[in-house]
Structure formats: C-alpha cells, structure tokens
Short mmCIF file of C-alpha atoms in Angstrom, two decimals:
data_model
loop_
_atom_site.label_atom_id
_atom_site.label_comp_id
_atom_site.label_asym_id
_atom_site.label_seq_id
_atom_site.Cartn_x
_atom_site.Cartn_y
_atom_site.Cartn_z
CA MET A 1 -0.10 -0.01 0.00
CA ARG A 2 2.69 2.46 0.95
CA ALA A 3 4.81 1.69 -2.23
CA ALA A 4 1.78 2.17 -4.38
CA SER A 5 0.85 5.43 -2.82
CA LEU A 6 4.40 6.69 -3.11
CA ILE A 7 4.53 6.01 -6.68
CA GLN A 8 1.02 7.19 -7.49
CA VAL A 9 1.35 10.54 -5.77
CA GLY A 10 5.00 10.82 -6.78
CA ALA A 11 3.66 10.78 -10.39
CA THR A 12 0.39 12.64 -10.23
CA GLY A 13 1.75 15.22 -7.92
CA ILE A 14 3.68 16.70 -10.84
CA LEU A 15 0.26 17.63 -12.47
CA GLY A 16 -1.06 19.22 -9.36
CA ALA A 17 2.27 21.17 -8.82
CA PHE A 18 3.12 22.18 -12.39
CA GLU A 19 0.23 21.88 -14.72
CA SER A 20 -0.67 25.68 -14.68
CA VAL A 21 2.99 26.50 -15.00
CA HIS A 22 3.40 24.37 -18.06
CA MET A 23 0.21 25.92 -19.61
CA LYS A 24 1.54 29.37 -18.98
CA ASN A 25 4.98 28.42 -20.50
CA GLN A 26 3.10 27.29 -23.66
CA GLY A 27 1.49 30.67 -23.99
CA LEU A 28 -2.07 30.08 -22.46
CA SER A 29 -3.67 33.08 -20.86
CA GLU A 30 -4.87 33.17 -17.18
CA ALA A 31 -8.56 32.89 -18.36
CA GLN A 32 -7.63 29.76 -20.65
CA ILE A 33 -5.87 28.13 -17.71
CA GLY A 34 -8.68 28.84 -15.34
CA LEU A 35 -11.12 27.40 -17.79
CA ILE A 36 -9.21 24.19 -18.30
CA MET A 37 -8.73 23.83 -14.39
CA ALA A 38 -12.36 24.53 -13.74
CA MET A 39 -13.40 21.83 -16.43
CA GLU A 40 -11.08 19.36 -14.84
CA SER A 41 -12.66 19.92 -11.28
CA GLY A 42 -16.23 19.80 -12.56
CA LEU A 43 -15.59 16.51 -14.46
CA MET A 44 -13.78 14.96 -11.51
CA MET A 45 -16.83 15.54 -9.23
CA ILE A 46 -18.86 13.20 -11.73
CA THR A 47 -16.15 10.73 -12.44
CA ALA A 48 -15.08 10.07 -8.77
CA LEU A 49 -18.74 8.97 -8.20
CA LEU A 50 -18.85 6.78 -11.37
CA TRP A 51 -15.58 4.99 -10.42
CA GLY A 52 -16.78 4.35 -6.88
CA ARG A 53 -20.11 3.05 -8.06
CA VAL A 54 -18.53 0.68 -10.56
CA ALA A 55 -15.82 -0.50 -8.16
CA ASP A 56 -18.68 -1.21 -5.36
CA HIS A 57 -20.87 -2.87 -7.89
CA THR A 58 -18.17 -5.27 -9.28
CA ARG A 59 -15.91 -5.45 -6.25
CA ARG A 60 -13.04 -5.33 -8.73
CA PHE A 61 -11.15 -2.45 -7.29
CA LYS A 62 -7.70 -3.49 -8.54
CA VAL A 63 -9.15 -3.89 -12.12
CA CYS A 64 -10.53 -0.36 -11.95
CA LEU A 65 -7.37 0.98 -10.62
CA ALA A 66 -5.50 -0.71 -13.47
CA ILE A 67 -7.66 0.86 -16.08
CA ALA A 68 -7.32 4.32 -14.53
CA THR A 69 -3.50 3.85 -14.29
CA VAL A 70 -3.24 3.04 -17.95
CA GLY A 71 -5.41 6.02 -18.69
CA MET A 72 -3.05 8.28 -16.67
CA VAL A 73 -0.07 6.97 -18.79
CA PHE A 74 -1.93 8.38 -21.81
CA VAL A 75 -2.67 11.67 -19.82
CA PHE A 76 1.10 12.07 -19.05
CA GLY A 77 2.15 11.50 -22.68
CA TRP A 78 -0.57 13.99 -23.97
CA PHE A 79 0.41 16.57 -21.33
CA ALA A 80 4.17 16.30 -22.29
CA ARG A 81 3.36 17.07 -25.93
CA ALA A 82 0.60 19.60 -25.49
CA GLU A 83 1.27 22.94 -27.19
CA ASP A 84 -1.98 25.00 -27.40
CA PHE A 85 -5.26 25.60 -25.93
CA GLY A 86 -6.93 22.57 -27.79
CA ASP A 87 -4.17 20.20 -26.76
CA PHE A 88 -4.77 21.17 -23.05
CA VAL A 89 -8.53 20.85 -23.31
CA VAL A 90 -7.95 17.24 -24.33
CA TYR A 91 -5.55 16.81 -21.55
CA GLY A 92 -8.07 18.27 -19.02
CA LEU A 93 -10.74 15.89 -20.19
CA LEU A 94 -8.57 12.81 -20.05
CA ARG A 95 -7.15 13.83 -16.48
CA GLY A 96 -10.80 14.51 -15.40
CA ILE A 97 -11.72 10.88 -16.43
CA PHE A 98 -8.77 8.91 -15.08
CA PHE A 99 -7.25 10.73 -12.20
CA THR A 100 -10.19 10.04 -9.84
CA GLY A 101 -9.93 6.33 -10.73
CA ILE A 102 -6.65 6.36 -8.84
CA MET A 103 -6.98 8.86 -6.12
CA GLY A 104 -10.70 8.18 -5.34
CA LEU A 105 -10.32 4.30 -5.12
CA MET A 106 -6.84 3.63 -3.66
CA PRO A 107 -7.83 4.94 -0.21
CA ALA A 108 -10.70 2.41 -0.21
CA LEU A 109 -8.45 -0.33 -1.23
CA ALA A 110 -5.91 0.60 1.22
CA LEU A 111 -8.54 0.66 4.05
CA ALA A 112 -9.75 -2.86 3.07
CA ASN A 113 -6.19 -4.17 3.59
CA LEU A 114 -5.70 -2.53 6.95
CA ASP A 115 -5.97 -3.90 10.45
CA PRO A 116 -9.75 -3.25 11.17
CA LEU A 117 -8.87 -2.61 14.87
CA ARG A 118 -6.52 0.14 14.14
CA PRO A 119 -7.73 1.76 10.79
CA GLY A 120 -6.51 5.25 11.72
CA SER A 121 -3.09 4.33 12.57
CA GLY A 122 -2.80 2.22 9.44
CA PHE A 123 -4.29 4.78 7.15
CA GLY A 124 -2.00 7.52 8.63
CA GLY A 125 1.07 5.45 7.92
CA TYR A 126 -0.07 4.66 4.45
CA ARG A 127 -1.00 8.19 3.63
CA ARG A 128 2.39 9.58 4.91
CA PHE A 129 4.02 7.77 1.99
CA GLY A 130 1.85 9.73 -0.42
CA SER A 131 3.28 12.93 1.28
CA ILE A 132 6.79 11.72 0.65
CA GLY A 133 5.78 11.09 -3.01
CA PHE A 134 4.45 14.65 -3.34
CA ILE A 135 7.53 16.07 -1.90
CA TRP A 136 9.54 14.06 -4.59
CA ALA A 137 7.25 15.38 -7.28
CA ALA A 138 7.15 19.03 -6.30
CA SER A 139 10.68 19.56 -4.91
CA ILE A 140 13.16 16.86 -6.07
CA MET A 141 12.04 16.20 -9.65
CA PRO A 142 12.53 19.80 -10.76
CA LEU A 143 16.13 19.52 -9.52
CA LEU A 144 16.84 16.40 -11.60
CA PHE A 145 15.11 17.38 -14.94
CA ALA A 146 15.21 20.53 -16.81
CA GLY A 147 11.67 20.71 -18.20
CA ILE A 148 8.09 20.04 -17.20
CA SER A 149 7.48 17.83 -20.19
CA THR A 150 10.55 15.71 -19.32
CA MET A 151 9.10 15.31 -15.72
CA ALA A 152 5.88 14.21 -17.22
CA LEU A 153 7.44 11.56 -19.45
CA VAL A 154 9.50 10.14 -16.56
CA ALA A 155 6.34 9.97 -14.38
CA MET A 156 4.61 8.21 -17.35
CA ALA A 157 7.34 5.59 -17.17
CA TYR A 158 7.23 4.81 -13.52
CA LEU A 159 3.48 5.22 -12.67
CA PRO A 160 2.69 1.74 -13.97
CA VAL A 161 5.14 0.12 -11.59
CA SER A 162 2.43 1.01 -8.83
CA LEU A 163 0.23 -1.84 -10.23
CA TYR A 164 2.84 -4.47 -9.22
CA PHE A 165 2.15 -3.44 -5.63
CA VAL A 166 -1.66 -2.83 -6.10
CA TRP A 167 -2.03 -6.40 -7.43
CA ALA A 168 -0.57 -7.83 -4.26
CA LEU A 169 -3.50 -6.34 -2.24
CA ARG A 170 -6.96 -7.87 -1.80
CA ASP A 171 -10.08 -6.46 -3.20
CA PRO A 172 -12.76 -5.29 -0.39
CA THR A 173 -15.21 -7.94 0.51
CA GLY A 174 -18.79 -7.31 1.87
CA SER A 175 -22.32 -7.97 1.09
CA THR A 176 -23.79 -6.32 -1.89
CA ALA A 177 -27.15 -6.64 -3.55
CA ALA A 178 -25.59 -8.87 -6.22
CA ASP A 179 -24.83 -11.34 -3.47
CA GLY A 180 -28.39 -11.46 -2.58
CA GLU A 181 -27.77 -9.83 0.72
CA PRO A 182 -29.34 -6.32 1.50
CA GLU A 183 -27.02 -3.39 2.19
CA SER A 184 -27.58 -1.79 5.57
CA PRO A 185 -29.64 1.41 5.26
CA LEU A 186 -27.88 4.61 5.03
CA ASN A 187 -28.04 7.25 7.77
CA LYS A 188 -29.13 9.96 5.33
CA PRO A 189 -29.38 12.78 7.86
CA ALA A 190 -26.07 12.25 9.20
CA LEU A 191 -24.52 11.72 5.75
CA GLY A 192 -26.11 14.89 4.36
CA LEU A 193 -24.97 17.02 7.19
CA PHE A 194 -21.54 15.69 7.13
CA LEU A 195 -21.11 16.26 3.42
CA VAL A 196 -22.15 19.95 4.00
CA ALA A 197 -19.56 20.16 6.65
CA HIS A 198 -16.97 18.50 4.38
CA PHE A 199 -17.85 20.94 1.55
CA LEU A 200 -17.53 24.03 3.78
CA ALA A 201 -14.22 22.94 5.13
CA CYS A 202 -12.97 22.22 1.78
CA MET A 203 -13.77 25.70 0.64
CA SER A 204 -10.76 26.74 2.76
CA GLU A 205 -8.23 24.50 0.87
CA PRO A 206 -7.24 26.83 -1.82
CA GLY A 207 -6.16 29.15 1.14
CA ILE A 208 -3.47 26.60 2.13
CA HIS A 209 -1.09 27.01 -0.73
CA GLY A 210 -2.61 28.95 -3.73
CA PHE A 211 -3.96 32.16 -2.18
CA PHE A 212 -1.76 31.68 0.83
CA ASN A 213 1.30 32.04 -1.41
CA THR A 214 -0.08 34.94 -3.32
CA TYR A 215 -0.83 36.79 -0.15
CA ALA A 216 2.81 36.11 0.96
CA ARG A 217 4.03 37.66 -2.23
CA GLU A 218 1.68 40.67 -1.76
CA LEU A 219 3.23 41.20 1.64
CA GLY A 220 6.65 41.31 0.13
CA ALA A 221 7.90 37.61 0.55
CA SER A 222 10.78 36.41 -1.60
CA MET A 223 10.11 33.38 -3.90
CA GLU A 224 12.47 31.44 -1.77
CA TRP A 225 10.58 32.16 1.43
CA VAL A 226 7.38 31.19 -0.38
CA GLY A 227 8.95 27.84 -1.24
CA ILE A 228 10.20 27.33 2.17
CA LEU A 229 6.59 28.00 3.41
CA SER A 230 5.18 25.51 1.08
CA GLY A 231 7.71 22.89 1.89
CA MET A 232 6.91 23.36 5.66
CA THR A 233 3.30 21.84 4.93
CA GLY A 234 4.75 18.71 3.35
CA VAL A 235 7.12 18.15 6.35
CA ILE A 236 4.33 18.72 8.91
CA ALA A 237 2.07 16.41 6.99
CA LEU A 238 4.83 13.74 6.78
CA LEU A 239 5.48 14.01 10.65
CA SER A 240 1.86 14.26 11.82
CA LEU A 241 -0.21 11.78 9.61
CA GLY A 242 0.97 8.74 11.64
CA TYR A 243 0.17 10.37 14.86
CA MET A 244 -3.18 11.71 13.72
CA GLY A 245 -4.09 8.12 12.66
CA ARG A 246 -3.09 6.74 16.04
CA LEU A 247 -4.87 9.53 17.90
CA ALA A 248 -8.13 8.90 15.70
CA ASP A 249 -8.09 5.25 16.97
CA ARG A 250 -7.76 6.37 20.55
CA ILE A 251 -10.37 9.12 20.76
CA GLY A 252 -12.44 8.50 17.63
CA ALA A 253 -12.95 9.93 14.19
CA ALA A 254 -15.72 12.38 15.40
CA ARG A 255 -13.29 14.12 18.08
CA ILE A 256 -10.34 14.29 15.51
CA LEU A 257 -12.71 15.89 13.14
CA VAL A 258 -13.84 18.40 15.52
CA LEU A 259 -10.20 19.32 16.33
CA GLY A 260 -9.28 19.37 12.75
CA PHE A 261 -12.23 21.84 11.78
CA VAL A 262 -11.30 24.02 14.81
CA ALA A 263 -7.62 24.09 13.68
CA GLN A 264 -8.51 24.92 10.03
CA MET A 265 -10.75 27.79 11.16
CA LEU A 266 -8.13 29.16 13.34
CA ARG A 267 -5.55 28.83 10.65
CA MET A 268 -7.47 30.97 8.19
CA LEU A 269 -8.23 33.57 11.01
CA VAL A 270 -4.57 33.84 12.17
CA THR A 271 -3.48 34.19 8.64
CA SER A 272 -5.66 37.32 8.24
CA PHE A 273 -4.07 39.07 11.11
CA ILE A 274 -0.39 38.55 9.97
CA SER A 275 0.98 41.54 8.01
CA ASP A 276 4.62 40.59 8.15
CA PRO A 277 5.55 37.69 5.74
CA ASN A 278 8.28 36.50 8.02
CA TRP A 279 5.58 35.32 10.48
CA LEU A 280 3.43 33.47 8.10
CA TRP A 281 4.84 30.22 9.21
CA VAL A 282 2.89 30.54 12.45
CA ALA A 283 -0.39 29.76 10.39
CA HIS A 284 1.08 26.55 9.22
CA LEU A 285 1.41 25.23 12.68
CA PHE A 286 -2.22 24.36 12.58
CA HIS A 287 -1.63 22.07 9.47
CA GLY A 288 -1.21 18.94 11.52
CA PHE A 289 -4.72 18.86 12.94
CA GLY A 290 -6.27 21.32 10.15
CA TRP A 291 -5.20 18.93 7.30
CA ALA A 292 -3.72 15.72 8.51
CA GLY A 293 -6.23 15.25 11.29
CA ARG A 294 -9.09 16.23 9.04
CA GLU A 295 -7.90 13.79 6.28
CA VAL A 296 -7.74 10.75 8.42
CA GLY A 297 -11.00 11.74 10.36
CA THR A 298 -12.87 12.18 7.24
CA LEU A 299 -12.09 8.90 5.79
CA LEU A 300 -13.00 6.93 8.98
CA PHE A 301 -16.11 8.99 9.59
CA MET A 302 -17.38 8.63 6.04
CA THR A 303 -16.62 4.88 5.59
CA ALA A 304 -18.34 4.21 9.03
CA LEU A 305 -21.53 6.04 7.86
CA MET A 306 -21.63 4.31 4.44
CA GLY A 307 -20.59 0.84 5.55
CA LYS A 308 -18.37 -1.65 4.19
CA PRO A 309 -20.29 -2.57 0.90
CA ARG A 310 -20.08 1.17 -0.12
CA LEU A 311 -16.33 1.52 0.62
CA GLY A 312 -15.63 2.82 -2.94
CA MET A 313 -18.48 5.09 -2.98
CA ALA A 314 -17.54 6.51 0.42
CA THR A 315 -14.10 7.59 -0.62
CA SER A 316 -15.03 8.67 -4.07
CA LEU A 317 -17.89 10.77 -2.70
CA MET A 318 -15.38 12.32 -0.38
CA MET A 319 -13.29 13.32 -3.36
CA SER A 320 -16.26 14.59 -5.41
CA VAL A 321 -17.43 16.84 -2.57
CA ARG A 322 -13.95 18.03 -1.88
CA MET A 323 -13.52 19.04 -5.52
CA ALA A 324 -16.76 20.89 -5.35
CA GLY A 325 -15.65 22.73 -2.20
CA MET A 326 -12.33 23.68 -3.46
CA MET A 327 -13.87 25.04 -6.74
CA ALA A 328 -16.53 27.07 -4.89
CA GLY A 329 -13.75 28.21 -2.41
CA ALA A 330 -11.44 29.22 -5.16
CA LEU A 331 -14.07 31.35 -7.01
CA THR A 332 -15.16 32.88 -3.69
CA MET A 333 -11.70 33.68 -2.47
CA GLY A 334 -10.60 35.05 -5.74
CA TRP A 335 -13.51 37.54 -5.89
CA LEU A 336 -13.06 38.50 -2.14
CA ALA A 337 -9.37 38.91 -2.54
CA GLU A 338 -9.74 41.25 -5.51
CA VAL A 339 -12.62 43.28 -4.16
CA GLN A 340 -12.07 43.25 -0.38
CA GLY A 341 -8.51 42.21 0.05
CA TYR A 342 -6.81 39.19 1.45
CA PRO A 343 -7.32 39.61 5.29
CA LEU A 344 -11.20 39.98 4.91
CA MET A 345 -11.02 37.02 2.35
CA PHE A 346 -9.34 34.71 5.01
CA ARG A 347 -11.84 35.81 7.67
CA VAL A 348 -14.91 35.04 5.56
CA ILE A 349 -13.46 31.62 4.70
CA ALA A 350 -12.82 31.15 8.47
CA GLY A 351 -16.56 31.83 9.03
CA CYS A 352 -17.42 29.13 6.33
CA VAL A 353 -15.40 26.51 8.23
CA THR A 354 -16.95 27.49 11.50
CA VAL A 355 -20.46 27.05 9.90
CA GLY A 356 -19.15 23.74 8.73
CA LEU A 357 -18.11 22.92 12.43
CA PHE A 358 -21.77 23.34 13.51
CA ALA A 359 -22.78 21.15 10.60
CA LEU A 360 -20.31 18.53 11.80
CA GLY A 361 -21.75 18.68 15.35
CA LEU A 362 -25.28 17.94 13.99
CA ALA A 363 -23.81 15.12 11.89
CA ILE A 364 -22.20 13.51 14.79
CA ARG A 365 -25.38 13.90 16.93
CA ALA A 366 -27.45 12.42 14.04
CA ARG A 367 -25.13 9.40 13.72
CA ARG A 368 -25.30 8.77 17.47
CA THR A 369 -29.09 9.04 17.38
CA LYS A 370 -29.17 6.48 14.74
CA ALA A 371 -26.77 4.26 16.58
CA GLN A 372 -24.94 3.01 13.52
CA PRO A 373 -21.66 0.91 13.74
CA THR A 374 -18.68 3.20 13.84
CA ALA A 375 -14.98 3.14 13.08
CA GLY A 376 -14.29 5.39 15.93
#
C-alpha cells in the first residue's frame, strides 16, 4: 500500500504542482488556464462517483485501478506534448476521467487491507508515503530534470510500476445486492450534514497554498521564502499523519474531526491578522490537525457512515465533494481578494469553516441517534 501510494502521488503530484506553470509556459492566458482547471474539477466531481459506483458494484477495485493507471499513462504523454489551448483541453478531459480512478479508489483499497482494529493508525502510515511522493514530485524532480515535459514523461514511465504493488492487495469484501444480501440502510441525515460540513471545510483548501502564497508575495515575501513555506506543509504532513491516525484510533474519528475543523478555522483567522511575511509560518502550525487530522478523520467517519459494501462510493464521494468545495472556495476567495483584500477573504473563509463545524456537530449527533456501527 505504501509503495503504491508513494509511486502514485509521486507521479500525479507533478500535475498538481506544475500543470498551470506548463500551460503558462506554452502561451495560454490566465483565463484559458482557469477554464481548463475548472473543467477538470467539474468533471472529477462526476467521475469520482462513477468510479466508486463501478468498483462497489463489481468488487473489482484492482481492475478499476489498473484501467485508471493505463489511462493516466496516456494523460502524461498527452500533457508532455501539448502545445496549444486545444491540446490542453483534451488533456483536461482525460485527466478529469482517469485521475479520480486512482486517487478516489486507492484509499478504499488501502482501508480494506488495514487492520480493522487500528484503521486510523494504518491509514495515517499509508497516507504519509503519499506525502513523501508529493515532496519528490514537487521539490526533487525539478532539480533532476530541466523541463516539465521531461518530468511528465518520466512519471509516465514509472507510474505503471505501482500496479505491481496494487495487485498484491486484496479487493474489499462485503455483502452487496448482487450477493443477494441487502445493504444496511444509509443514515441519510448524518450523511447529508457531514457532506455539507466537508464541503464548507474544503472551501478553505485553496487558502492553504494558492491564495496563501499569493498573499505572502503581496506582503513582500521572496520566492525563496514562499518555497520554504510550501515545503513546511509537506514536512508537517509527513510528521503528523501517523500520529493523527493513532490519535483517531484512541479518541475516535468524530473528535479528531472536531479538532481538525477548529484548527482549520484558526489557521484561516490567524493568517488574516499577519501582516509581516516573516511570521506567516505561524499559520502553518495548524496544518497537523487542520489538514492531516481532517484527512484521516474524514475517511474513517465517512466509511463508517456508508458501511463496508459502499467503501468505494464513500471514498469517491469524499473526493467529489472536496473538488466541489475547492472550486467554490477558489471562486469565492478570488473574488473577495480582488474586491475586499486578503485579510477579509481569510476571515470570511474562516466563517465558512465555522459553519461547517456546526454542521459537523449535527452530523455527529444524528449518527449517534441512529446508533450506526462506527469506526471510532
């Protein structure tokens, strides 16, 4: 699991870190880049759910991951050769289709292969290797290869190696309608409230790197300092994911989520009051709970709500709602930053997370009222 995650994120992380830079280098305007990225996000909202549905229905998670991996090989190849707006539109369509087949289903496959008595600890350790992969893709690869196209071709070559490790895992088991055994009924009130909470929290995620870094530049930070600030989040994630998983096993997914929402709200609020770029690192101190804790807690809470037969749908739905929240957050934050300035922008987004915290509290209450089996 760890080896697969390391390779998968070590490859796909290149696109997350450098796709907009490559488009700009090829002469695309900011409006064209924004259109392509919005198209990707919108498509991922749909395809994440489709991949989850197919995987749950067939119980062939590894086959779905193999298809998505082969698709991503073509994505990297097309991205490396893309030269104009039309080429990048095709790239955006292909990435929107296949990317979610890997990043939406792999967490479900990992969870199915973890110790059920310690899912948080296991997932935290597994996810930490994804952070190592991202550090490789975003920080080490640019030092080794001259161009983004070359990096994409290298990633295209080593991504299929992940299938060797994926194939050693076992597909999730569980009763399905196809087996003649009915699925347990969904706790729809708790699920609906939690998805609202998740959406509102994810609205803040463009403020972790994108808008945070542009705010740092506006305050006068050098590019070197911006790079150090971005690298700090990767190091914190690497160090904290394992601990957050163990903590979730001890205190429960609900409590770790509450702490994560509070930390993310404080992160946005603290950022809004910092006017010296040399002190922006203080806001990243909330990254451990605000991102890593929320990442682990969300997976455990969501899969407990939906049940084992819907494991693929649970992780895919998480990703779909995250993409929707990030899209809404990016649009809202961009408008607020331009019209009202960055400090007010961060405060408004902190308010959105606070509303999400209340929705989370209601979801936890509804879950307890229903008395569904929990993972924490």
